[in-house]
């Protein structure tokens, strides 16, 4: 009985290994068929290119010829960039204004563009492209996140982490922004700079925000100065008390102004408070400098723009690629049509 059971188990194990082997064979055959199919497609593609090789060459040569002609007769394009730091939540209005100028240039509404930027019609016709984008790196984002967290209460701070902040970070949240103007006139961007800035500064809402900010900073400044004067009076008062105590001690009697439960003497605490208030004065001075203008200009438009020399943007590169691609698509469609006609006849 035991011998029969062993024989049965050996048969079952043999069938199991056979099934596993067949499964591996089918799997490797499937993988081999995939590679064979890919190789077959590559061969078909190479045969297609070989068959129409001279057509592609002719299309490329024609594209290069036209590209050379167009590049030789094209006007040079100059690029000017300006980096700014908007204040008082004016960044959205700045983006709207730049996009408005860009739409006028795209639609060739040069008269309206000239009126908006206070330049001549001829100068407006040289403007081809307006763009604006955020200008920030990882360090600036971490600093902005730290400032953002400090402005929240304790409960809100626990609910927000850096990854959540980054998910909702966009161009509007960035501190610095880069404005780019592409034009045929290398000097026209500089002429547009003041108008672009004034379009934000003359906004009544931002004017009001700037005035209120100046009032608040002046109020904070006066409060800090008053606190410093009061601390100075207290310091003089404590010095007088110390002198009196020293005189009494020499006479054999010691007088203590007040029993302090703090390990620090009142004079040291006052010195620490003076240091804190002076740090606050430095902070307020920095705020006054940073918010003096609605738009802080970190880097002006240059007096003369830089010549754009983008190799992959030249016609001598784009036209051959375009023509060869067009010829390829036409030949593929013709081959497909021939195949379908043969398939229909069969």
mmCIF file of C-alpha atoms in Angstrom:
data_model
loop_
_atom_site.group_PDB
_atom_site.id
_atom_site.type_symbol
_atom_site.label_atom_id
_atom_site.label_comp_id
_atom_site.label_asym_id
_atom_site.label_seq_id
_atom_site.Cartn_x
_atom_site.Cartn_y
_atom_site.Cartn_z
ATOM 1 C CA UNK A 1 0.000 0.000 0.000
ATOM 2 C CA UNK A 2 2.853 2.317 0.873
ATOM 3 C CA UNK A 3 4.591 1.560 -2.435
ATOM 4 C CA UNK A 4 1.488 2.532 -4.405
ATOM 5 C CA UNK A 5 1.145 5.811 -2.486
ATOM 6 C CA UNK A 6 4.792 6.680 -3.200
ATOM 7 C CA UNK A 7 4.338 5.922 -6.884
ATOM 8 C CA UNK A 8 1.231 8.126 -7.000
ATOM 9 C CA UNK A 9 3.066 10.998 -5.296
ATOM 10 C CA UNK A 10 5.954 10.685 -7.756
ATOM 11 C CA UNK A 11 3.495 10.812 -10.679
ATOM 12 C CA UNK A 12 1.815 13.898 -9.229
ATOM 13 C CA UNK A 13 5.175 15.637 -8.741
ATOM 14 C CA UNK A 14 6.246 14.691 -12.258
ATOM 15 C CA UNK A 15 3.042 16.150 -13.729
ATOM 16 C CA UNK A 16 3.499 19.310 -11.644
ATOM 17 C CA UNK A 17 7.081 19.839 -12.860
ATOM 18 C CA UNK A 18 5.936 19.126 -16.404
ATOM 19 C CA UNK A 19 3.207 21.802 -16.137
ATOM 20 C CA UNK A 20 5.712 24.291 -14.710
ATOM 21 C CA UNK A 21 8.152 23.526 -17.516
ATOM 22 C CA UNK A 22 5.438 23.984 -20.153
ATOM 23 C CA UNK A 23 4.463 27.306 -18.592
ATOM 24 C CA UNK A 24 8.072 28.552 -18.723
ATOM 25 C CA UNK A 25 8.365 27.369 -22.335
ATOM 26 C CA UNK A 26 5.230 29.292 -23.320
ATOM 27 C CA UNK A 27 6.426 32.386 -21.424
ATOM 28 C CA UNK A 28 9.849 32.441 -23.084
ATOM 29 C CA UNK A 29 8.256 31.744 -26.462
ATOM 30 C CA UNK A 30 5.923 34.706 -25.888
ATOM 31 C CA UNK A 31 8.889 36.959 -25.019
ATOM 32 C CA UNK A 32 10.749 35.681 -28.087
ATOM 33 C CA UNK A 33 7.744 36.424 -30.311
ATOM 34 C CA UNK A 34 7.673 39.999 -28.986
ATOM 35 C CA UNK A 35 11.346 40.553 -29.829
ATOM 36 C CA UNK A 36 10.836 38.925 -33.229
ATOM 37 C CA UNK A 37 7.910 41.261 -33.890
ATOM 38 C CA UNK A 38 9.950 44.324 -32.881
ATOM 39 C CA UNK A 39 12.862 43.202 -35.049
ATOM 40 C CA UNK A 40 10.466 42.608 -37.965
ATOM 41 C CA UNK A 41 9.057 46.144 -37.592
ATOM 42 C CA UNK A 42 12.581 47.608 -37.544
ATOM 43 C CA UNK A 43 13.442 45.720 -40.737
ATOM 44 C CA UNK A 44 10.235 46.938 -42.415
ATOM 45 C CA UNK A 45 11.048 50.519 -41.409
ATOM 46 C CA UNK A 46 14.602 50.246 -42.758
ATOM 47 C CA UNK A 47 13.316 48.750 -46.014
ATOM 48 C CA UNK A 48 10.837 51.633 -46.267
ATOM 49 C CA UNK A 49 13.627 54.190 -45.715
ATOM 50 C CA UNK A 50 15.863 52.385 -48.213
ATOM 51 C CA UNK A 51 13.121 52.387 -50.831
ATOM 52 C CA UNK A 52 12.421 56.136 -50.493
ATOM 53 C CA UNK A 53 15.877 57.276 -49.394
ATOM 54 C CA UNK A 54 16.457 59.759 -52.212
ATOM 55 C CA UNK A 55 13.030 61.324 -51.684
ATOM 56 C CA UNK A 56 13.973 62.077 -48.091
ATOM 57 C CA UNK A 57 17.347 63.445 -49.194
ATOM 58 C CA UNK A 58 15.708 65.753 -51.748
ATOM 59 C CA UNK A 59 13.184 66.981 -49.139
ATOM 60 C CA UNK A 60 16.019 67.671 -46.673
ATOM 61 C CA UNK A 61 18.109 69.549 -49.234
ATOM 62 C CA UNK A 62 15.122 71.657 -50.302
ATOM 63 C CA UNK A 63 14.365 72.433 -46.648
ATOM 64 C CA UNK A 64 17.971 73.454 -45.985
ATOM 65 C CA UNK A 65 17.961 75.699 -49.058
ATOM 66 C CA UNK A 66 14.750 77.463 -48.070
ATOM 67 C CA UNK A 67 15.962 77.666 -44.473
ATOM 68 C CA UNK A 68 19.198 79.376 -45.493
ATOM 69 C CA UNK A 69 17.257 81.860 -47.614
ATOM 70 C CA UNK A 70 14.733 82.670 -44.865
ATOM 71 C CA UNK A 71 17.411 82.985 -42.158
ATOM 72 C CA UNK A 72 19.489 85.273 -44.371
ATOM 73 C CA UNK A 73 16.521 87.598 -44.989
ATOM 74 C CA UNK A 74 15.071 87.451 -41.473
ATOM 75 C CA UNK A 75 15.462 90.417 -39.141
ATOM 76 C CA UNK A 76 17.645 89.774 -36.067
ATOM 77 C CA UNK A 77 15.732 89.233 -32.823
ATOM 78 C CA UNK A 78 16.900 90.601 -29.474
ATOM 79 C CA UNK A 79 15.932 89.427 -25.979
ATOM 80 C CA UNK A 80 15.805 91.592 -22.852
ATOM 81 C CA UNK A 81 14.994 90.369 -19.325
ATOM 82 C CA UNK A 82 14.108 92.136 -16.088
ATOM 83 C CA UNK A 83 13.799 90.540 -12.633
ATOM 84 C CA UNK A 84 11.300 92.128 -10.226
ATOM 85 C CA UNK A 85 9.905 91.585 -6.736
ATOM 86 C CA UNK A 86 6.232 92.617 -6.488
ATOM 87 C CA UNK A 87 4.840 93.889 -3.171
ATOM 88 C CA UNK A 88 1.328 94.242 -1.759
ATOM 89 C CA UNK A 89 -0.048 91.217 -3.687
ATOM 90 C CA UNK A 90 0.484 93.042 -6.989
ATOM 91 C CA UNK A 91 1.947 89.990 -8.747
ATOM 92 C CA UNK A 92 -1.396 88.921 -10.254
ATOM 93 C CA UNK A 93 -1.932 92.353 -11.802
ATOM 94 C CA UNK A 94 1.632 92.265 -13.145
ATOM 95 C CA UNK A 95 0.979 88.898 -14.821
ATOM 96 C CA UNK A 96 -2.277 90.217 -16.304
ATOM 97 C CA UNK A 97 -0.540 93.278 -17.742
ATOM 98 C CA UNK A 98 2.315 91.305 -19.312
ATOM 99 C CA UNK A 99 -0.121 88.788 -20.807
ATOM 100 C CA UNK A 100 -2.154 91.714 -22.192
ATOM 101 C CA UNK A 101 0.918 93.177 -23.910
ATOM 102 C CA UNK A 102 1.772 89.726 -25.268
ATOM 103 C CA UNK A 103 -1.710 89.264 -26.732
ATOM 104 C CA UNK A 104 -1.506 92.657 -28.456
ATOM 105 C CA UNK A 105 1.861 91.691 -29.975
ATOM 106 C CA UNK A 106 0.569 88.272 -31.111
ATOM 107 C CA UNK A 107 -2.500 89.842 -32.730
ATOM 108 C CA UNK A 108 -0.340 92.590 -34.270
ATOM 109 C CA UNK A 109 -2.412 95.316 -32.618
ATOM 110 C CA UNK A 110 0.554 97.640 -32.770
ATOM 111 C CA UNK A 111 -1.366 100.896 -32.372
ATOM 112 C CA UNK A 112 -2.974 99.729 -29.124
ATOM 113 C CA UNK A 113 0.384 98.352 -27.974
ATOM 114 C CA UNK A 114 2.077 101.682 -28.703
ATOM 115 C CA UNK A 115 -0.580 103.535 -26.678
ATOM 116 C CA UNK A 116 -0.292 101.091 -23.770
ATOM 117 C CA UNK A 117 3.517 101.289 -23.599
ATOM 118 C CA UNK A 118 3.839 104.972 -24.570
ATOM 119 C CA UNK A 119 6.104 104.292 -27.542
ATOM 120 C CA UNK A 120 5.855 105.054 -31.269
ATOM 121 C CA UNK A 121 3.980 102.807 -33.710
ATOM 122 C CA UNK A 122 7.259 101.920 -35.427
ATOM 123 C CA UNK A 123 8.800 100.804 -32.137
ATOM 124 C CA UNK A 124 5.666 98.836 -31.249
ATOM 125 C CA UNK A 125 5.923 96.930 -34.518
ATOM 126 C CA UNK A 126 9.321 95.594 -33.447
ATOM 127 C CA UNK A 127 7.865 93.950 -30.303
ATOM 128 C CA UNK A 128 7.175 90.267 -30.936
ATOM 129 C CA UNK A 129 6.879 88.462 -27.613
ATOM 130 C CA UNK A 130 6.175 89.195 -23.929
ATOM 131 C CA UNK A 131 6.572 86.522 -21.243
ATOM 132 C CA UNK A 132 6.720 86.414 -17.450
ATOM 133 C CA UNK A 133 7.706 83.506 -15.235
ATOM 134 C CA UNK A 134 8.609 82.869 -11.619
ATOM 135 C CA UNK A 135 12.241 83.060 -10.626
ATOM 136 C CA UNK A 136 12.858 80.935 -7.517
ATOM 137 C CA UNK A 137 15.041 78.099 -6.294
ATOM 138 C CA UNK A 138 14.794 75.545 -3.504
ATOM 139 C CA UNK A 139 16.414 77.850 -0.938
ATOM 140 C CA UNK A 140 13.957 80.664 -1.628
ATOM 141 C CA UNK A 141 11.013 78.275 -1.392
ATOM 142 C CA UNK A 142 12.195 76.957 1.970
ATOM 143 C CA UNK A 143 12.582 80.540 3.233
ATOM 144 C CA UNK A 144 9.095 81.447 1.981
ATOM 145 C CA UNK A 145 7.681 78.323 3.633
ATOM 146 C CA UNK A 146 9.309 79.342 6.928
ATOM 147 C CA UNK A 147 7.774 82.838 6.678
ATOM 148 C CA UNK A 148 4.408 81.309 5.779
ATOM 149 C CA UNK A 149 4.476 78.973 8.801
ATOM 150 C CA UNK A 150 5.395 81.780 11.180
ATOM 151 C CA UNK A 151 2.238 83.616 10.152
ATOM 152 C CA UNK A 152 -0.016 80.695 11.174
ATOM 153 C CA UNK A 153 -1.349 79.749 14.577
ATOM 154 C CA UNK A 154 -0.102 76.662 16.423
ATOM 155 C CA UNK A 155 -2.915 74.384 15.258
ATOM 156 C CA UNK A 156 -2.562 75.410 11.594
ATOM 157 C CA UNK A 157 1.216 74.899 11.730
ATOM 158 C CA UNK A 158 0.707 71.252 12.673
ATOM 159 C CA UNK A 159 -1.662 70.727 9.724
ATOM 160 C CA UNK A 160 0.734 72.003 7.022
ATOM 161 C CA UNK A 161 4.035 70.442 5.976
ATOM 162 C CA UNK A 162 6.580 71.404 3.303
ATOM 163 C CA UNK A 163 5.329 68.871 0.727
ATOM 164 C CA UNK A 164 1.764 70.214 1.015
ATOM 165 C CA UNK A 165 3.123 73.717 0.546
ATOM 166 C CA UNK A 166 5.040 72.727 -2.596
ATOM 167 C CA UNK A 167 1.942 71.041 -4.110
ATOM 168 C CA UNK A 168 0.089 74.360 -3.959
ATOM 169 C CA UNK A 169 3.110 76.490 -4.930
ATOM 170 C CA UNK A 170 2.700 78.277 -8.262
ATOM 171 C CA UNK A 171 4.078 81.263 -10.135
ATOM 172 C CA UNK A 172 2.042 83.702 -8.081
ATOM 173 C CA UNK A 173 3.609 82.464 -4.811
ATOM 174 C CA UNK A 174 7.197 83.047 -5.963
ATOM 175 C CA UNK A 175 9.076 86.043 -4.604
ATOM 176 C CA UNK A 176 10.939 86.998 -7.780
ATOM 177 C CA UNK A 177 9.647 87.086 -11.363
ATOM 178 C CA UNK A 178 11.417 87.422 -14.701
ATOM 179 C CA UNK A 179 9.892 89.519 -17.486
ATOM 180 C CA UNK A 180 11.220 88.794 -20.988
ATOM 181 C CA UNK A 181 10.703 90.865 -24.138
ATOM 182 C CA UNK A 182 11.701 89.660 -27.619
ATOM 183 C CA UNK A 183 11.929 92.442 -30.201
ATOM 184 C CA UNK A 184 13.581 93.367 -33.468
ATOM 185 C CA UNK A 185 14.757 96.618 -31.887
ATOM 186 C CA UNK A 186 17.466 95.958 -29.303
ATOM 187 C CA UNK A 187 16.667 99.134 -27.323
ATOM 188 C CA UNK A 188 12.872 99.197 -27.230
ATOM 189 C CA UNK A 189 12.551 97.019 -24.082
ATOM 190 C CA UNK A 190 14.373 99.607 -21.979
ATOM 191 C CA UNK A 191 11.873 102.242 -23.150
ATOM 192 C CA UNK A 192 9.003 100.042 -21.969
ATOM 193 C CA UNK A 193 10.368 99.454 -18.471
ATOM 194 C CA UNK A 194 9.042 102.560 -16.697
ATOM 195 C CA UNK A 195 5.594 102.200 -18.239
ATOM 196 C CA UNK A 196 5.361 98.553 -17.172
ATOM 197 C CA UNK A 197 6.275 99.517 -13.597
ATOM 198 C CA UNK A 198 3.998 102.569 -13.486
ATOM 199 C CA UNK A 199 1.052 100.500 -14.698
ATOM 200 C CA UNK A 200 1.221 98.772 -11.301
ATOM 201 C CA UNK A 201 2.336 101.681 -9.135
ATOM 202 C CA UNK A 202 -0.441 103.981 -10.416
ATOM 203 C CA UNK A 203 -3.135 101.462 -9.480
ATOM 204 C CA UNK A 204 -5.259 103.086 -6.751
ATOM 205 C CA UNK A 205 -5.574 99.885 -4.731
ATOM 206 C CA UNK A 206 -1.812 99.345 -4.567
ATOM 207 C CA UNK A 207 -1.272 103.032 -3.835
ATOM 208 C CA UNK A 208 -3.577 102.706 -0.828
ATOM 209 C CA UNK A 209 -1.830 99.527 0.323
ATOM 210 C CA UNK A 210 1.534 101.252 0.087
ATOM 211 C CA UNK A 211 0.332 104.289 2.071
ATOM 212 C CA UNK A 212 -1.178 102.103 4.803
ATOM 213 C CA UNK A 213 2.017 100.071 4.989
ATOM 214 C CA UNK A 214 4.070 103.243 5.419
ATOM 215 C CA UNK A 215 1.745 104.448 8.201
ATOM 216 C CA UNK A 216 1.939 101.093 9.986
ATOM 217 C CA UNK A 217 5.736 100.974 9.756
ATOM 218 C CA UNK A 218 6.003 104.538 11.073
ATOM 219 C CA UNK A 219 3.669 103.626 13.962
ATOM 220 C CA UNK A 220 5.718 100.539 14.817
ATOM 221 C CA UNK A 221 8.890 102.586 14.618
ATOM 222 C CA UNK A 222 7.533 105.191 17.047
ATOM 223 C CA UNK A 223 6.366 102.477 19.468
ATOM 224 C CA UNK A 224 9.802 100.860 19.491
ATOM 225 C CA UNK A 225 11.501 104.233 20.041
ATOM 226 C CA UNK A 226 9.130 104.953 22.938
ATOM 227 C CA UNK A 227 9.869 101.555 24.469
ATOM 228 C CA UNK A 228 13.601 102.191 24.192
ATOM 229 C CA UNK A 229 13.183 105.539 25.969
ATOM 230 C CA UNK A 230 11.180 103.882 28.773
ATOM 231 C CA UNK A 231 13.815 101.162 29.146
ATOM 232 C CA UNK A 232 16.521 103.818 29.262
ATOM 233 C CA UNK A 233 14.629 105.542 32.104
ATOM 234 C CA UNK A 234 14.327 102.234 33.969
ATOM 235 C CA UNK A 235 18.048 101.591 33.542
ATOM 236 C CA UNK A 236 18.867 104.988 35.037
ATOM 237 C CA UNK A 237 16.448 104.290 37.880
ATOM 238 C CA UNK A 238 18.086 100.918 38.652
ATOM 239 C CA UNK A 239 21.518 102.533 38.587
ATOM 240 C CA UNK A 240 20.381 105.075 41.174
ATOM 241 C CA UNK A 241 18.987 102.277 43.355
ATOM 242 C CA UNK A 242 22.275 100.390 43.129
ATOM 243 C CA UNK A 243 24.171 103.511 44.187
ATOM 244 C CA UNK A 244 21.843 103.990 47.143
ATOM 245 C CA UNK A 245 22.177 100.312 48.120
ATOM 246 C CA UNK A 246 25.966 100.549 47.895
ATOM 247 C CA UNK A 247 25.924 103.595 50.199
ATOM 248 C CA UNK A 248 23.677 101.886 52.717
ATOM 249 C CA UNK A 249 25.878 98.768 52.637
ATOM 250 C CA UNK A 250 28.914 100.864 53.579
ATOM 251 C CA UNK A 251 26.933 102.250 56.493
ATOM 252 C CA UNK A 252 26.195 98.749 57.727
ATOM 253 C CA UNK A 253 22.653 98.488 56.393
ATOM 254 C CA UNK A 254 21.640 96.640 53.224
ATOM 255 C CA UNK A 255 18.471 97.545 51.345
ATOM 256 C CA UNK A 256 16.997 95.369 48.549
ATOM 257 C CA UNK A 257 14.525 96.971 46.143
ATOM 258 C CA UNK A 258 12.532 93.820 45.541
ATOM 259 C CA UNK A 259 12.975 90.120 45.915
ATOM 260 C CA UNK A 260 13.230 88.665 42.427
ATOM 261 C CA UNK A 261 12.340 85.063 41.850
ATOM 262 C CA UNK A 262 14.142 85.167 38.534
ATOM 263 C CA UNK A 263 17.720 84.005 38.193
ATOM 264 C CA UNK A 264 18.408 87.016 35.985
ATOM 265 C CA UNK A 265 18.878 90.492 37.390
ATOM 266 C CA UNK A 266 16.524 93.274 36.158
ATOM 267 C CA UNK A 267 19.439 94.989 34.428
ATOM 268 C CA UNK A 268 20.232 91.911 32.343
ATOM 269 C CA UNK A 269 16.582 91.490 31.388
ATOM 270 C CA UNK A 270 16.470 95.128 30.308
ATOM 271 C CA UNK A 271 19.616 94.663 28.221
ATOM 272 C CA UNK A 272 18.022 91.651 26.507
ATOM 273 C CA UNK A 273 14.925 93.698 25.825
ATOM 274 C CA UNK A 274 17.038 96.500 24.351
ATOM 275 C CA UNK A 275 18.729 93.994 22.063
ATOM 276 C CA UNK A 276 15.328 92.655 20.950
ATOM 277 C CA UNK A 277 14.026 96.148 20.241
ATOM 278 C CA UNK A 278 17.139 97.058 18.263
ATOM 279 C CA UNK A 279 16.696 93.897 16.200
ATOM 280 C CA UNK A 280 13.125 95.009 15.578
ATOM 281 C CA UNK A 281 14.380 98.417 14.425
ATOM 282 C CA UNK A 282 16.685 96.665 11.938
ATOM 283 C CA UNK A 283 13.729 94.573 10.723
ATOM 284 C CA UNK A 284 11.559 97.684 10.310
ATOM 285 C CA UNK A 285 14.307 99.467 8.376
ATOM 286 C CA UNK A 286 14.581 96.484 6.033
ATOM 287 C CA UNK A 287 10.811 96.483 5.591
ATOM 288 C CA UNK A 288 10.865 100.187 4.749
ATOM 289 C CA UNK A 289 13.521 99.573 2.110
ATOM 290 C CA UNK A 290 11.796 96.493 0.657
ATOM 291 C CA UNK A 291 8.346 98.103 0.492
ATOM 292 C CA UNK A 292 9.410 101.554 -0.646
ATOM 293 C CA UNK A 293 8.123 100.704 -4.144
ATOM 294 C CA UNK A 294 5.170 98.637 -5.271
ATOM 295 C CA UNK A 295 7.518 96.792 -7.624
ATOM 296 C CA UNK A 296 11.139 96.328 -6.610
ATOM 297 C CA UNK A 297 13.429 96.046 -9.624
ATOM 298 C CA UNK A 298 16.158 93.498 -8.879
ATOM 299 C CA UNK A 299 17.629 93.633 -12.380
ATOM 300 C CA UNK A 300 16.701 96.264 -15.009
ATOM 301 C CA UNK A 301 16.205 95.719 -18.696
ATOM 302 C CA UNK A 302 19.616 96.239 -20.339
ATOM 303 C CA UNK A 303 20.157 99.280 -22.511
ATOM 304 C CA UNK A 304 20.580 96.877 -25.436
ATOM 305 C CA UNK A 305 19.048 93.421 -25.742
ATOM 306 C CA UNK A 306 20.992 90.242 -26.410
ATOM 307 C CA UNK A 307 20.871 88.788 -29.922
ATOM 308 C CA UNK A 308 18.845 85.544 -29.935
ATOM 309 C CA UNK A 309 20.939 82.816 -31.534
ATOM 310 C CA UNK A 310 18.951 79.650 -30.889
ATOM 311 C CA UNK A 311 20.281 76.993 -33.290
ATOM 312 C CA UNK A 312 17.206 74.745 -33.038
ATOM 313 C CA UNK A 313 14.944 77.723 -33.639
ATOM 314 C CA UNK A 314 16.518 78.588 -36.999
ATOM 315 C CA UNK A 315 14.702 77.865 -40.256
ATOM 316 C CA UNK A 316 17.714 75.948 -41.569
ATOM 317 C CA UNK A 317 17.000 73.351 -38.854
ATOM 318 C CA UNK A 318 13.202 73.469 -38.653
ATOM 319 C CA UNK A 319 12.365 73.406 -42.380
ATOM 320 C CA UNK A 320 14.330 70.216 -43.279
ATOM 321 C CA UNK A 321 12.762 68.399 -40.328
ATOM 322 C CA UNK A 322 9.310 69.629 -41.328
ATOM 323 C CA UNK A 323 9.660 68.682 -45.011
ATOM 324 C CA UNK A 324 11.187 65.262 -44.299
ATOM 325 C CA UNK A 325 8.437 64.561 -41.781
ATOM 326 C CA UNK A 326 5.778 65.653 -44.279
ATOM 327 C CA UNK A 327 7.234 63.430 -47.019
ATOM 328 C CA UNK A 328 7.397 60.517 -44.574
ATOM 329 C CA UNK A 329 3.724 60.883 -43.627
ATOM 330 C CA UNK A 330 2.636 61.129 -47.301
ATOM 331 C CA UNK A 331 4.625 58.021 -48.280
ATOM 332 C CA UNK A 332 3.269 56.066 -45.307
ATOM 333 C CA UNK A 333 -0.293 56.977 -46.290
ATOM 334 C CA UNK A 334 0.338 55.975 -49.913
ATOM 335 C CA UNK A 335 1.832 52.637 -48.809
ATOM 336 C CA UNK A 336 -1.097 52.047 -46.488
ATOM 337 C CA UNK A 337 -3.542 52.812 -49.303
ATOM 338 C CA UNK A 338 -1.738 50.324 -51.613
ATOM 339 C CA UNK A 339 -1.831 47.637 -48.913
ATOM 340 C CA UNK A 340 -5.554 48.165 -48.315
ATOM 341 C CA UNK A 341 -6.314 47.900 -52.028
ATOM 342 C CA UNK A 342 -4.383 44.606 -52.273
ATOM 343 C CA UNK A 343 -6.080 43.301 -49.138
ATOM 344 C CA UNK A 344 -9.482 44.167 -50.609
ATOM 345 C CA UNK A 345 -8.705 42.321 -53.872
ATOM 346 C CA UNK A 346 -7.547 39.222 -51.963
#
